[in-house]
């Protein structure tokens, strides 16, 4: 009995909501709980006319997913340009490290007379005072900006 009463209350609330919505729209509300509103297709609003090729219900502005990342043609990937290693033989480095050859905080310069041989010289401050370091490096370029290498050098300070 309790379940039946709560179901009837829910139906009354649903009917009341429909009555309020239909009264706000200017229609005559119906009092029967069993009746369902029937809408004639002629009463529905017609979609707006759209120019040829336009979507009738779309919002003004760009099409969905319009993006230069998706709509523009994609060029094939460029071949690695190993001339970059030769065109830029000098590099400046700021060093912030624990236990680096130039100490905790330092500055270094890389000079590469060839793409595979690099000289590194730097100065810095370690826990005991100023540090100086010189390091030759053998490097193998793997692309435009990445290379692997092996280095070993000397550093010193007080």
Coordinates of C-alpha atoms in Angstrom, one line a residue:
X1 CA 0.0 0.0 0.0
X2 CA 2.8 2.4 0.9
X3 CA 4.5 1.7 -2.4
X4 CA 1.3 2.3 -4.4
X5 CA 0.8 5.7 -2.6
X6 CA 4.3 6.9 -3.4
X7 CA 3.9 5.9 -7.0
X8 CA 0.6 7.8 -7.2
X9 CA 2.4 10.8 -5.6
X10 CA 5.1 10.7 -8.2
X11 CA 2.6 10.5 -11.0
X12 CA 0.7 13.5 -9.5
X13 CA 4.0 15.5 -9.5
X14 CA 4.7 14.5 -13.1
X15 CA 1.1 15.5 -14.1
X16 CA 1.5 18.8 -12.2
X17 CA 4.8 19.5 -14.0
X18 CA 3.2 18.8 -17.4
X19 CA 0.2 21.0 -16.5
X20 CA 2.5 23.9 -15.6
X21 CA 4.6 23.5 -18.7
X22 CA 1.6 23.4 -21.0
X23 CA -0.1 26.4 -19.2
X24 CA 3.1 28.4 -19.7
X25 CA 3.0 27.5 -23.4
X26 CA -0.5 28.9 -23.7
X27 CA -2.2 25.5 -24.1
X28 CA -5.2 24.3 -22.2
X29 CA -4.1 21.9 -19.5
X30 CA -5.8 18.5 -19.3
X31 CA -6.9 17.1 -16.0
X32 CA -6.7 13.4 -16.8
X33 CA -3.6 11.5 -15.6
X34 CA -4.0 8.8 -18.2
X35 CA -4.0 11.1 -21.2
X36 CA -0.7 11.9 -22.9
X37 CA -0.2 15.0 -25.0
X38 CA -0.4 14.4 -28.7
X39 CA 1.3 16.9 -31.0
X40 CA 0.4 17.2 -34.7
X41 CA 3.4 17.3 -37.0
X42 CA 2.0 20.5 -38.5
X43 CA 2.4 22.3 -35.1
X44 CA 6.1 21.6 -34.9
X45 CA 8.4 24.4 -36.0
X46 CA 10.1 23.9 -39.3
X47 CA 13.8 24.0 -39.6
X48 CA 15.2 27.2 -40.9
X49 CA 16.2 27.3 -44.6
X50 CA 19.9 27.1 -45.1
X51 CA 22.0 28.0 -48.1
X52 CA 23.4 25.2 -50.2
X53 CA 26.1 23.3 -48.3
X54 CA 25.3 24.7 -44.9
X55 CA 24.1 22.6 -42.0
X56 CA 20.6 23.9 -41.0
X57 CA 21.0 23.5 -37.2
X58 CA 24.6 24.5 -36.8
X59 CA 25.7 27.6 -34.8
X60 CA 27.3 30.5 -36.6
X61 CA 31.1 30.4 -36.7
X62 CA 33.7 27.8 -37.7
X63 CA 32.7 24.2 -38.3
X64 CA 33.3 21.7 -35.5
X65 CA 36.8 20.5 -35.3
X66 CA 38.1 23.2 -37.7
X67 CA 41.7 23.3 -36.8
X68 CA 44.9 24.0 -38.7
X69 CA 46.3 20.8 -37.2
X70 CA 43.6 18.7 -39.0
X71 CA 42.7 20.7 -42.1
X72 CA 46.0 21.7 -43.5
X73 CA 48.1 19.4 -45.6
X74 CA 50.9 17.7 -43.8
X75 CA 54.4 17.8 -45.2
X76 CA 56.6 14.7 -45.1
X77 CA 59.1 14.6 -42.3
X78 CA 62.4 16.3 -43.2
X79 CA 65.6 14.4 -43.4
X80 CA 68.0 15.2 -40.6
X81 CA 70.2 18.2 -41.3
X82 CA 73.6 17.3 -40.0
X83 CA 74.9 20.6 -41.2
X84 CA 73.5 22.2 -38.1
X85 CA 76.3 20.7 -36.1
X86 CA 78.8 22.4 -38.4
X87 CA 76.9 25.7 -38.7
X88 CA 76.8 26.2 -34.9
X89 CA 80.2 25.2 -33.5
X90 CA 79.9 27.2 -30.3
X91 CA 77.5 26.6 -27.4
X92 CA 77.2 28.4 -24.0
X93 CA 76.1 26.4 -21.0
X94 CA 74.9 27.4 -17.6
X95 CA 75.5 24.7 -15.0
X96 CA 73.6 24.0 -11.8
X97 CA 74.6 20.6 -10.5
X98 CA 75.9 18.6 -7.5
X99 CA 79.3 17.3 -8.3
X100 CA 79.9 18.6 -11.9
X101 CA 83.4 19.4 -13.1
X102 CA 82.7 23.1 -12.6
X103 CA 81.1 22.7 -9.2
X104 CA 77.6 23.5 -8.0
X105 CA 77.1 26.6 -10.0
X106 CA 79.1 27.5 -13.2
X107 CA 79.4 28.5 -16.7
X108 CA 81.0 26.6 -19.7
X109 CA 81.7 27.0 -23.4
X110 CA 81.6 24.2 -25.9
X111 CA 83.6 24.5 -29.1
X112 CA 83.2 21.9 -31.8
X113 CA 85.8 22.2 -34.6
X114 CA 84.1 19.1 -36.2
X115 CA 80.7 17.6 -35.6
X116 CA 82.2 14.6 -33.7
X117 CA 84.9 16.4 -31.6
X118 CA 84.1 19.0 -28.9
X119 CA 86.2 20.9 -26.4
X120 CA 84.5 22.1 -23.2
X121 CA 86.0 24.6 -20.8
X122 CA 84.3 26.1 -17.8
X123 CA 84.5 27.8 -14.5
X124 CA 82.3 27.7 -11.4
X125 CA 81.9 27.5 -7.7
X126 CA 82.0 24.3 -5.7
X127 CA 81.7 23.6 -2.0
X128 CA 85.4 24.3 -1.5
X129 CA 85.6 27.4 -3.7
X130 CA 86.3 28.2 -7.4
X131 CA 86.5 25.3 -9.9
X132 CA 88.0 25.2 -13.4
X133 CA 87.4 22.3 -15.9
X134 CA 88.5 21.3 -19.3
X135 CA 86.9 18.3 -21.0
X136 CA 87.3 16.9 -24.6
X137 CA 84.2 15.0 -25.9
X138 CA 83.6 12.5 -28.7
X139 CA 80.1 13.0 -30.0
X140 CA 77.9 11.1 -32.5
X141 CA 75.1 13.2 -34.0
X142 CA 71.8 11.3 -34.1
X143 CA 69.7 14.0 -35.7
X144 CA 69.4 17.8 -35.8
X145 CA 69.6 18.4 -32.1
X146 CA 70.4 15.1 -30.4
X147 CA 73.8 13.4 -30.1
X148 CA 75.4 10.9 -27.8
X149 CA 79.0 11.1 -26.6
X150 CA 81.8 10.1 -24.3
X151 CA 83.9 12.6 -22.5
X152 CA 86.6 12.7 -19.9
X153 CA 88.6 15.7 -18.6
X154 CA 90.3 17.4 -15.8
X155 CA 89.0 19.8 -13.2
X156 CA 90.4 21.4 -10.1
X157 CA 90.1 24.0 -7.5
X158 CA 91.2 24.7 -3.9

